[in-house]
XYZ file of C-alpha atoms in Angstrom:
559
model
C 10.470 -38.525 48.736
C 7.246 -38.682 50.795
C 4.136 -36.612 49.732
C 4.757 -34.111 52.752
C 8.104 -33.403 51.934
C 7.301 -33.323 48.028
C 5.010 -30.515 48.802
C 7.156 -28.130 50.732
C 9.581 -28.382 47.800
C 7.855 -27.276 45.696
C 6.445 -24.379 47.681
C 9.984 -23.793 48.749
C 10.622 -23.782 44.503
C 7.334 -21.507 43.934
C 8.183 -18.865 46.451
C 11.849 -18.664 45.019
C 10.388 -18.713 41.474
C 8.081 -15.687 42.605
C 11.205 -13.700 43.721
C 12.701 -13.970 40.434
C 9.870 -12.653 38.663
C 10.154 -10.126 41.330
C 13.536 -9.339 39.331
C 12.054 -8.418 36.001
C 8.724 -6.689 37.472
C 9.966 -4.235 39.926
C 12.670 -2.825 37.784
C 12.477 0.665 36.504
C 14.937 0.240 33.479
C 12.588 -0.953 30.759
C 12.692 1.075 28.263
C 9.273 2.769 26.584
C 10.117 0.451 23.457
C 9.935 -2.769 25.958
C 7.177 -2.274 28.087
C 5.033 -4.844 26.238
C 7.901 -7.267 27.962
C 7.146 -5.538 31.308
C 3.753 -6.187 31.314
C 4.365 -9.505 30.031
C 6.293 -10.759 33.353
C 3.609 -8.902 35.266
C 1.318 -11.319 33.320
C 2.943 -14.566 33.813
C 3.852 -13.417 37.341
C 0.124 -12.905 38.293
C -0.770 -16.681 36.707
C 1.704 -18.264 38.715
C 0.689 -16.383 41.722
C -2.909 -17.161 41.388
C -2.489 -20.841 40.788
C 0.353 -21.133 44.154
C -2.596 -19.322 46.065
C -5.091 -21.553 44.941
C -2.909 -24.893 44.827
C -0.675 -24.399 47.634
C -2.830 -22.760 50.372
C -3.327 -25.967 52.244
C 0.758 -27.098 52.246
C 0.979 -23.148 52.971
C -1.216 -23.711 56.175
C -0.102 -26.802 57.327
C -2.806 -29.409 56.096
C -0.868 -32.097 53.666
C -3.009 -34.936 54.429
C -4.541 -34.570 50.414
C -0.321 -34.316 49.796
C 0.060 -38.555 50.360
C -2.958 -39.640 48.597
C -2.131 -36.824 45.477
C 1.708 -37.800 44.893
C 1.832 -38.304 41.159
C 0.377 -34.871 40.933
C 2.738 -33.170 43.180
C 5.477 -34.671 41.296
C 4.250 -33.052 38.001
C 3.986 -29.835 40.181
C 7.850 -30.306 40.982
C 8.932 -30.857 37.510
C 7.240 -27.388 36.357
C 8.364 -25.236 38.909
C 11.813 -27.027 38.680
C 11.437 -26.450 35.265
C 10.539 -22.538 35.737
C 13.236 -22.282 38.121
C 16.239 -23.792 35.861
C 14.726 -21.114 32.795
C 15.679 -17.969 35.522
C 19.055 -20.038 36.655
C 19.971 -20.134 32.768
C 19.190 -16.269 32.032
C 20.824 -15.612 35.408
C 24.234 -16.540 33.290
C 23.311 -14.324 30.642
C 23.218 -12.067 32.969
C 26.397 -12.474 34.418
C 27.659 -12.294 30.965
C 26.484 -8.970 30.329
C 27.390 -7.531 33.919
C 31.261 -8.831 32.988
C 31.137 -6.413 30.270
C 30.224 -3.690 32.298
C 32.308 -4.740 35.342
C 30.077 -6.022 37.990
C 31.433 -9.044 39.824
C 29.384 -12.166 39.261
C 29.040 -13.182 42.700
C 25.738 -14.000 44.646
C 24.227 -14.790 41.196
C 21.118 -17.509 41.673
C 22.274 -20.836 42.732
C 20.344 -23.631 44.017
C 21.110 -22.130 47.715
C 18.973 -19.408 46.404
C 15.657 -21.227 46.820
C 16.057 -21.076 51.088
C 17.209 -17.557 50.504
C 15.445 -15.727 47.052
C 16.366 -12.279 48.394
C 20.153 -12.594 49.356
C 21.218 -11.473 45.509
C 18.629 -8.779 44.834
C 21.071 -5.853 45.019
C 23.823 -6.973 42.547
C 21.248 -8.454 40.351
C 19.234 -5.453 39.972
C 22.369 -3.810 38.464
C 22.799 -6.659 36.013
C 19.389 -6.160 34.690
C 20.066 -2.989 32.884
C 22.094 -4.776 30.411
C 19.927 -7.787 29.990
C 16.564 -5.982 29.085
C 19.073 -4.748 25.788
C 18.372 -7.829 24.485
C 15.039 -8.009 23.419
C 14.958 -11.434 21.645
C 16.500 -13.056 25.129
C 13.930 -11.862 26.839
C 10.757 -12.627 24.459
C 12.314 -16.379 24.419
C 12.511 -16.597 28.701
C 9.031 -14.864 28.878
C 7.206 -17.371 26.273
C 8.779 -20.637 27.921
C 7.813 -19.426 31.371
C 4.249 -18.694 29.986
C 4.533 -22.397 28.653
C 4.863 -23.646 31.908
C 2.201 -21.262 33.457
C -0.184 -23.050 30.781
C 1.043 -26.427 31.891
C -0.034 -25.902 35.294
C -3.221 -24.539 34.888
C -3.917 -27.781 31.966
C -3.429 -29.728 35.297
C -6.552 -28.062 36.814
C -10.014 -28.597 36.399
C -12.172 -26.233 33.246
C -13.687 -24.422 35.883
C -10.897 -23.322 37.977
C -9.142 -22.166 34.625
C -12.588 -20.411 33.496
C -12.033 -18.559 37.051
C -8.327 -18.028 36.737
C -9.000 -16.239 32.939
C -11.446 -13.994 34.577
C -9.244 -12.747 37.439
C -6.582 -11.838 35.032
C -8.963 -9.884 32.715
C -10.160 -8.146 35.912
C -6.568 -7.945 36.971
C -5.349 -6.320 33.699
C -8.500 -4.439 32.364
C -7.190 -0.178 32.354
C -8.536 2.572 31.249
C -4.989 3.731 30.278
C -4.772 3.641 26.443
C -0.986 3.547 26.575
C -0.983 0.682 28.632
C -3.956 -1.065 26.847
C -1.910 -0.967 23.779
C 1.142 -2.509 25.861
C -1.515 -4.900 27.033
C -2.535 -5.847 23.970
C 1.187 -6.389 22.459
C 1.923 -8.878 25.535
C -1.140 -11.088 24.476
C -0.219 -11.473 21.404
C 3.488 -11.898 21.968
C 1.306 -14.690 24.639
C -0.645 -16.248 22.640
C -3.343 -15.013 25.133
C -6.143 -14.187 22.905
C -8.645 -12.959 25.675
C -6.344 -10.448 26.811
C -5.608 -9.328 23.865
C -9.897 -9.208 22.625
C -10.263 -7.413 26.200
C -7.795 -4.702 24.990
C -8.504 -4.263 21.734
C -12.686 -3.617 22.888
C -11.400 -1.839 26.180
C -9.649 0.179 23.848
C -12.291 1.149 21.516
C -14.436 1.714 24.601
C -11.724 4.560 26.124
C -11.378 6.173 22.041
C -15.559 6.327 22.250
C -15.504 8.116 26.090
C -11.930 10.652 24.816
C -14.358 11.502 21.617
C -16.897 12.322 23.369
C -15.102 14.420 25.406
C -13.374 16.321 22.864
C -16.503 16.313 20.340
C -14.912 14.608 17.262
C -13.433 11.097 17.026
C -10.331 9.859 18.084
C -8.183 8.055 16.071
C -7.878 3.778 16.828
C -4.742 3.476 18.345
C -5.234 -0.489 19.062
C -2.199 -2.700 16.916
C -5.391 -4.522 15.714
C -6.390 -3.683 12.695
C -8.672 -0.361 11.865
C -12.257 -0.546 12.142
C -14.344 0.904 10.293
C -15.244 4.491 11.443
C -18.577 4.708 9.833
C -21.364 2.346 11.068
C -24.402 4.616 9.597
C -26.622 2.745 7.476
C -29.717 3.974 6.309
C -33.185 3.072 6.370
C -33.576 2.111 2.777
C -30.844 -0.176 2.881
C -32.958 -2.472 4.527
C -36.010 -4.176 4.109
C -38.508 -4.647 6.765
C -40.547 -7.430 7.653
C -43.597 -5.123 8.323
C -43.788 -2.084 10.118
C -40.585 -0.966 10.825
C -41.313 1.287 14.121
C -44.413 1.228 16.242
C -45.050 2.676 19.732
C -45.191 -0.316 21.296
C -42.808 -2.164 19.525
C -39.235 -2.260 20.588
C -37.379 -4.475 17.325
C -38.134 -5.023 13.934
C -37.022 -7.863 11.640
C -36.074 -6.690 8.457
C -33.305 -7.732 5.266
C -30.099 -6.113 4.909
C -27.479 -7.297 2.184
C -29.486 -10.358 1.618
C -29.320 -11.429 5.297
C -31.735 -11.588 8.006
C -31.007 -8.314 11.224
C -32.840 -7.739 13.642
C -32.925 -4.190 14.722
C -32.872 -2.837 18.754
C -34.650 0.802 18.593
C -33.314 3.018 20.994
C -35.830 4.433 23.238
C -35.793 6.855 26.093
C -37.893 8.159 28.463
C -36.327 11.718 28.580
C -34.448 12.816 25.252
C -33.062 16.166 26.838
C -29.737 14.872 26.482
C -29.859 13.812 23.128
C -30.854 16.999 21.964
C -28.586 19.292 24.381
C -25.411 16.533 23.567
C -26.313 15.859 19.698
C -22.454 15.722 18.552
C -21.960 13.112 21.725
C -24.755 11.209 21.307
C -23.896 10.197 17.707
C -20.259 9.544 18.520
C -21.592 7.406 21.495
C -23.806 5.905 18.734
C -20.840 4.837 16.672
C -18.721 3.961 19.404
C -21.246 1.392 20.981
C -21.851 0.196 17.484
C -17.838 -0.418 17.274
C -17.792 -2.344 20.078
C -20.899 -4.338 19.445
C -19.172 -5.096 16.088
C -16.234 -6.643 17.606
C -16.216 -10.500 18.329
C -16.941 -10.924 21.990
C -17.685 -14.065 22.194
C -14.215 -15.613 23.224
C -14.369 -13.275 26.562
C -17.806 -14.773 26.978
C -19.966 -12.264 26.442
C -23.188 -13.270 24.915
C -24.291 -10.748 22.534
C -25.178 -10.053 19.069
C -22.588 -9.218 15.748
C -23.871 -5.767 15.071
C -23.654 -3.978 11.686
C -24.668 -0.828 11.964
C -26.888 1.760 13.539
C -29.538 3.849 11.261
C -31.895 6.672 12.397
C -35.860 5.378 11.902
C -36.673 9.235 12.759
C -34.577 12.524 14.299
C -35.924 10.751 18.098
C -35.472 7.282 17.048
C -32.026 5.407 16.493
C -32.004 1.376 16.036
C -28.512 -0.993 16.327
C -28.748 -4.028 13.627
C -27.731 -7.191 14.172
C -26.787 -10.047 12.620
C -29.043 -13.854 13.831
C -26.813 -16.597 14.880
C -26.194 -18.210 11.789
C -27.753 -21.496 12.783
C -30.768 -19.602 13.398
C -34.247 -19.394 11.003
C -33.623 -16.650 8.917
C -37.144 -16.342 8.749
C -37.918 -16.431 12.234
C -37.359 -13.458 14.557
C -36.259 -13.985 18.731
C -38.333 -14.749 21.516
C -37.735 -12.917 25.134
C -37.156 -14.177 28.167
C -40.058 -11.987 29.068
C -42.505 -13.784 26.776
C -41.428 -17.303 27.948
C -42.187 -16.573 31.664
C -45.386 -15.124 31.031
C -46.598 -18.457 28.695
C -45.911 -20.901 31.392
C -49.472 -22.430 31.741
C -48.421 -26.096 33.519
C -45.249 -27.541 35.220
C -44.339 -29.144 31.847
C -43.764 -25.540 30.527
C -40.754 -24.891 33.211
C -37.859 -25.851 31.245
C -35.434 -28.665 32.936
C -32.606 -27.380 35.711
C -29.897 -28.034 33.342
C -30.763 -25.749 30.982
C -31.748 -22.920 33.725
C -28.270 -23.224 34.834
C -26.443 -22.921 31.485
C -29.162 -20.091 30.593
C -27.684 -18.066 34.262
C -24.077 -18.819 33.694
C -24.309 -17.646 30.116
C -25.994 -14.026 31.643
C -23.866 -13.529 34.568
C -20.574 -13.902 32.561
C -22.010 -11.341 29.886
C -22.697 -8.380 32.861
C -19.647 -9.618 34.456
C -17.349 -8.653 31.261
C -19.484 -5.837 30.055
C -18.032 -4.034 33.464
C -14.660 -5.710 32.570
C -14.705 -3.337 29.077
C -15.578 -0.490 31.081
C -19.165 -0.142 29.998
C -22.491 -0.315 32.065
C -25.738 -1.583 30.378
C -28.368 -0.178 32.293
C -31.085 -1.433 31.430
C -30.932 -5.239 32.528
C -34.603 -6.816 32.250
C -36.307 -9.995 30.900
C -37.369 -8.197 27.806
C -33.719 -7.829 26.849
C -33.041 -11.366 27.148
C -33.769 -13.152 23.917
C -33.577 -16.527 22.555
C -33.200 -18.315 18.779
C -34.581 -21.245 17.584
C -31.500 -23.237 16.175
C -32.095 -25.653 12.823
C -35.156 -27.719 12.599
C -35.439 -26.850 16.722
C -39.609 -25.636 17.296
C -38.401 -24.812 20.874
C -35.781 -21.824 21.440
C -32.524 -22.717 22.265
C -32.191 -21.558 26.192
C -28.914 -22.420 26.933
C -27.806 -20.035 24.112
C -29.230 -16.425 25.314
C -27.842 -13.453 23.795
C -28.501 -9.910 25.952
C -29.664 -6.820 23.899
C -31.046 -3.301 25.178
C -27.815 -1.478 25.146
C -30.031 1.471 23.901
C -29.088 3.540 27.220
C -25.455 1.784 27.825
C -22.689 4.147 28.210
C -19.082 4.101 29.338
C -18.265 3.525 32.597
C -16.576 6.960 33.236
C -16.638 9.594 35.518
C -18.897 12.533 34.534
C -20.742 10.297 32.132
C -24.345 10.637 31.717
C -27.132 8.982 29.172
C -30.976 9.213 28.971
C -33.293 7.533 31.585
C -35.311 4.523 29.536
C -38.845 3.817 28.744
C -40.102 2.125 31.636
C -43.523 1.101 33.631
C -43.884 -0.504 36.917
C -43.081 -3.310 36.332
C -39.805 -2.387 34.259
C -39.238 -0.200 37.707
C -39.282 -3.946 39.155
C -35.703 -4.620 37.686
C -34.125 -1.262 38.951
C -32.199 -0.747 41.739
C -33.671 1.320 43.969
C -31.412 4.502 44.307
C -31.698 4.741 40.560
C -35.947 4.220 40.851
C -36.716 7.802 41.820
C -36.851 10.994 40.821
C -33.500 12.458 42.078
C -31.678 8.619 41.482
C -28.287 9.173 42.258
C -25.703 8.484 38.917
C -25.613 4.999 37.718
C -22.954 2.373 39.211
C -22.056 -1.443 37.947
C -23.296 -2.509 41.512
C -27.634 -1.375 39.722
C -26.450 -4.050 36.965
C -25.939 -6.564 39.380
C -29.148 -5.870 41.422
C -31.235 -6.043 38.020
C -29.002 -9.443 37.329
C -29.969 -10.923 40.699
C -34.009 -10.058 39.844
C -33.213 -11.798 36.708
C -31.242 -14.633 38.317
C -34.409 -14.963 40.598
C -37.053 -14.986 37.799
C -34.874 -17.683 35.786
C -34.542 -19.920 39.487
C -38.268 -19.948 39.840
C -39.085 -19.801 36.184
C -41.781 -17.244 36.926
C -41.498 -13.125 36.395
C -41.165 -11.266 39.818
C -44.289 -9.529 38.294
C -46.554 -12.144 38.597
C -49.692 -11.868 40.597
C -53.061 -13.309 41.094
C -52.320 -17.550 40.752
C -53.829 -20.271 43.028
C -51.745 -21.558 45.433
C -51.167 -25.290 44.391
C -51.341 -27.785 47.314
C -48.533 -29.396 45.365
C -45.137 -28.926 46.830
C -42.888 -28.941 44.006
C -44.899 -25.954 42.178
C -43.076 -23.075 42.155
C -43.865 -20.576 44.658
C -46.090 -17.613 44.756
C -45.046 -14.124 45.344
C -47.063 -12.463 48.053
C -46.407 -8.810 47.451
C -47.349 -6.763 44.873
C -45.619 -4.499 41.869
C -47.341 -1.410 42.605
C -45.321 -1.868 46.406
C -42.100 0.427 46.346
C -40.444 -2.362 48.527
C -41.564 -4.757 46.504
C -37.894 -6.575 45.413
C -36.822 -5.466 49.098
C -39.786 -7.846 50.445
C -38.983 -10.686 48.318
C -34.881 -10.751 49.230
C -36.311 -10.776 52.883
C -39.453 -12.850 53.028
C -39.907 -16.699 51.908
C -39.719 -16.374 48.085
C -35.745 -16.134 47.765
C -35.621 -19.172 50.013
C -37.480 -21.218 47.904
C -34.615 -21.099 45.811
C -32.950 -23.337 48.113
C -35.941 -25.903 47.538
C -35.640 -25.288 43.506
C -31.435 -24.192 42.635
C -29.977 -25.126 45.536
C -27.791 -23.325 48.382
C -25.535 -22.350 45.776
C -27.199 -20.497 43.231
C -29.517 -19.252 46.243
C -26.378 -17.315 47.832
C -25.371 -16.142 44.777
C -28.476 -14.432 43.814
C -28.937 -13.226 47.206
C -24.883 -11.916 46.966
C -26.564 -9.822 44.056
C -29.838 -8.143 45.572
C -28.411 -7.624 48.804
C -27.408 -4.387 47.764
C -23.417 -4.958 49.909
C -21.882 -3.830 46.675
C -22.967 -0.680 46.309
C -20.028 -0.021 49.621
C -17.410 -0.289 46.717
C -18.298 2.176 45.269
C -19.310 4.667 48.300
C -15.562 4.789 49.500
C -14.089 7.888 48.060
C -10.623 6.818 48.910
C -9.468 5.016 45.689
C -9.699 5.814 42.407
C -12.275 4.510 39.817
C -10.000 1.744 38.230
C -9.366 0.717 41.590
C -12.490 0.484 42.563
C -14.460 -1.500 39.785
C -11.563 -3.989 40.184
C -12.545 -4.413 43.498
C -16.211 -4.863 42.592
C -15.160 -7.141 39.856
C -13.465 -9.315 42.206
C -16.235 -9.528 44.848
C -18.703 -10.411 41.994
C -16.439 -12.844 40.699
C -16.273 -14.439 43.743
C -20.062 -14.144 45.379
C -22.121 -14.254 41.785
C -19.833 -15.837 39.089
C -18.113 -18.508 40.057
C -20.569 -19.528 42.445
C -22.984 -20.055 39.548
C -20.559 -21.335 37.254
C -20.323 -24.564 39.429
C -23.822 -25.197 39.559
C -24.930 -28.385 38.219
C -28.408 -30.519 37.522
C-alpha cells in the first residue's frame, strides 16, 4: 500500500475508532458507583482526539505529500489504531453476549464494514450497553489497553508536542466540581496518569479552602489521597532566625526550623481592612494556601517552594515557610530576579540565551498551572522571582527559578476578594492597568498574564522595565534603552507600542517576541468580559488561548 492510501486508512480507522468511544461517553447508564469509568473514556477519548487533530489534519485536508516520504511511520500509526479498533470489535462480542441474555438481537453489531459507516449500529448498541457497564472489571481491562495505545501514539511524537498535549488535558479536565474532581482523580489513578491525578488532588484542596471559607469553618478532605494535615500553624519560637526576623523593609527572613534551613515569605498588604473585617476567612485562607503549597507540584510543572507551615510574626504580620531545594547552601539564602537585573554593570553580566529561555519556560508554565488549580497569584513581579545557588555553584542556578509572593493569592472564585499589596511605582510597573487605580475593577487570570509578559520582557532584554538614566551605547548588540519613564501612567502601554518590544526580535527572536506581546496586549481580558458562559467555561477558554499564544510558543524556543 502506497503512503496516500496508508493515510486515509488510518483516518478512515481513527474516525471509526472515535465513534466507538462515542458509545461509552454519551451514554447515560453509568451508574454513580462507575463514573470514574465514565470519565475515564472521556479521558482516553480526548487523547486520541487531540493527537488525530494534530497528526491527521494535513491527510484530513488533502496535503499527503509528507504521507510518501513518512511511510514507516504511518504504518506504526495503522497498527495502533488497528489495534484500538480490534479492542472495541472484541468487547463488541461481549456485548452481544450480554444483550442475548436480555433478548436483543445481535445484528448490526461492529464489523469491519463499520469503519465506512461508524454510525449505522448506534441504536441497537446503545441498548446493549446497559448490560455491559455491569461488569466493572471488563470495562477497567478495555479502558487501560486503549489508554496503552493512546500512550503509544503520543511516545511516537516529539517531548514537546506531548508537553503540549499534557497541558490541554489538564486544562481540558481541571473542575471546580468536587464530585467530579474526586471521579477525576479515581480515573488517573486507575490511568496511571499521575498529573491528572496531582491536578485533582490540589484542585481539590483548592475548592475545600474556597467552600470553608464560605461556610466559616473547614471542610473536610474529600480527595481518595491521603489526609493532609489540617493544622499548618507553627509558631515563632519553633524557629530560629538568622537575624532579625521582620523589618519594614524586609520582605523574607532565613531562619532554622527542625534542624533545616526555611526561608520565610511575610505576608504584607497595603490595606488590612479585610483581614480584620474577614479574620475567621483569612486564617482558613491561610491554611488552605499553606495546604496547597505543601503539596508536590512539581510533576504539573509548577515551580514553587515545599512549604511547611505558616506562623504569625505579629497580629498584622503572617509569614509561609519553606523548605530550600535540597541541593541548595543551607547556609545561603535566595537571590531575586529583581537583584540580578539591577547588578548588571557590563555585557558579560547578561546571562547566555539558553539559560533566559529555560528561566521563561520554567515561569510561564508555573502561572499557566497556578490558573489550572483555580488560584490567581496576584502579585507577579521580579522581586518574587528567586534563584538558589546549587552545590559548590558561586553563580545562582537560573534555569531553576522558583516563584514566591503568594502573600495576596486567593482562589479563583466568584465573589472572592483579598487585600491590595505593598506596592510603589515601580511595583505599579508590573500591574495591569484596570487593577492600577483606585476603583481597579476585581482581579482576573488575564492581570497575571500582563505582569508575566512585563516579566517575560525584563528576562528578553535582561534589564528591569524600571530602568532609567544609561548611555546609549553606539554598540549594536547592547541591549536597548527604554525611553519612557516609571512615573508615566502609560508607561508599559508605551513600551508594547514603541521600539523596545521590537528589540526583542533583535535579542529572542520572532517567537518569544509574539509571545510576550500575546501577553501585554491586553486581548485576553475579552474572555473574561463575555457574560455569556460560565466561569469554568471561561478560564478554560483563557487557558487554551494562553496555551497556545504564550506557552507553547515559548516552550519551543531554543539558543
Amino acid at each position: 500500500m502506497d503512503g496516500v492510501s496508508l493515510a486515509l486508512t488510518v483516518v478512515q480507522t481513527y474516525r471509526a475508532v472515535l465513534s466507538a468511544y462515542n458509545l461509552y461517553v454519551n451514554v447515560k447508564d453509568f451508574s454513580s458507583t462507575y463514573r470514574d469509568l465514565h470519565i475515564s473514556f472521556m479521558i482516553e477519548k480526548y487523547r486520541l482526539k487531540q493527537w488525530g487533530e494534530h497528526m491527521l489534519s494535513e491527510v484530513e485536508q488533502n496535503r499527503l505529500e509528507q504521507s510518501e516520504q513518512d511511510l514507516g511511520l504511518w504504518q506504526l500509526f495503522q497498527l495502533v489504531v488497528d489495534k484500538m479498533w480490534n479492542i472495541f470489535q472484541e468487547n463488541s462480542e461481549m456485548m452481544d453476549d450480554y444483550s442475548k441474555l436480555a433478548g436483543f438481537s445481535s445484528e448490526q453489531e461492529p464489523s469491519e464494514s463499520t469503519k465506512s459507516q461508524p454510525k449505522s449500529s448506534i441504536g441497537v448498541l446503545a441498548k446493549k450497553m446497559r448490560f455491559v457497564l455491569r461488569d466493572r472489571k471488563k470495562l477497567e481491562q478495555l479502558i487501560k489497553s486503549l489508554c496503552d495505545w493512546n500512550n503509544s501514539l503520543e511516545n511516537m511524537s516529539s517531548k514537546l508536542l506531548q508537553d503540549s498535549f499534557r497541558r490541554r488535558l489538564r486544562t481540558k479536565f481541571s473542575t471546580g466540581n468536587m464530585e467530579q474532581l474526586q471521579q477525576l482523580e479515581a480515573a488517573a489513578v486507575l490511568l496511571k496518569h499521575g498529573d491528572l491525578q496531582r491536578l485533582a488532588s490540589a484542585r481539590a484542596v483548592v475548592e475545600q479552602g474556597y467552600l470553608s471559607e464560605k461556610l466559616g469553618d473547614p471542610v473536610e478532605e474529600k480527595s481518595t489521597s491521603a489526609p493532609l494535615e489540617s493544622n499548618y500553624r507553627l509558631e515563632m519560637s519553633q524557629l530560629e532566625f538568622h537575624g532579625l526576623p521582620f523589618i519594614t523593609d524586609q520582605i523574607r527572613a532565613m531562619a532554622t526550623w527542625q534542624g533545616q534551613s526555611v526561608v520565610v515569605d511575610w505576608r504584607l498588604c497595603r490595606d488590612d481592612t479585610w483581614r480584620r473585617e474577614n479574620p475567621k476567612a483569612f486564617r482558613l485562607r491561610t491554611q488552605n494556601l499553606t495546604r496547597i503549597l505543601n503539596k508536590d507540584l512539581a510533576p504539573l510543572g509548577l515551580s514553587v517552594l515545599h512549604c511547611v507551615g505558616y506562623l504569625d510574626q505579629s497580629s498584622k504580620v503572617t509569614g509561609y515557610a519553606f523548605r530550600l531545594p535540597p541541593d541548595a547552601p543551607q547556609d545561603q539564602g535566595p537571590l531575586t530576579l529583581h537583584q540580578l537585573l539591577a547588578n548588571v554593570r557590563q555585557p558579560s553580566d547578561v546571562p547566555g540565551l539558553g539559560e533566559r529561555f529555560e528561566l521563561a519556560k520554567a515561569l510561564v508554565s508555573t502561572v499557566f498551572e497556578i490558573h489550572n488549580l483555580g488560584w490567581l497569584h496576584k502579585n507577579l513581579s521580579p522581586k518574587q522571582v528567586v534563584f538558589f545557588k546549587r552545590g559548590n555553584n558561586p553563580e545562582p542556578d537560573l534555569s531553576r527559578p522558583f516563584l514566591m509572593g503568594f502573600d495576596i493569592s486567593r482562589p479563583n472564585a466568584p465573589g472572592e476578594v483579598s487585600e491590595k499589596p505593598l506596592s510603589d511605582p515601580e511595583d505599579d510597573l508590573y500591574r495591569h492597568p484596570d487593577y492600577r487605580s483606585v476603583n481597579s475593577q476585581s482581579f482576573l487570570p488575564s492581570f497575571d498574564i500582563f505582569s508575566l509578559g512585563i516579566l517575560l520582557f525584563e528576562i528578553g532584554l535582561w534589564r528591569s522595565v524600571g530602568t532609567q538614566g544609561q548611555r546609549r551605547s553606539s554598540n549594536r548588540q547592547e541591549r536597548p534603552e527604554l525611553q519612557s519613564h516609571t512615573s508615566d501612567p502609560q508607561f508599559i502601554e508605551k513600551v508594547v507600542t514603541r521600539d523596545q518590544i521590537s528589540e526583542l526580535k533583535r535579542f529572542m527572536g520572532k517567537i518569544y517576541h509574539d509571545a510576550v506581546f500575546a501577553c501585554l496586549s491586553k486581548d485576553l481580558d475579552h474572555v473574561w468580559k463575555n457574560n455569556e458562559s460560565d466561569q469554568e467555561l471561561r478560564l478554560q477558554r483563557h487557558q487554551f488561548e494562553v496555551q497556545t499564544n504564550v506557552v507553547d510558543a515559548v516552550a519551543i524556543c531554543r539558543a
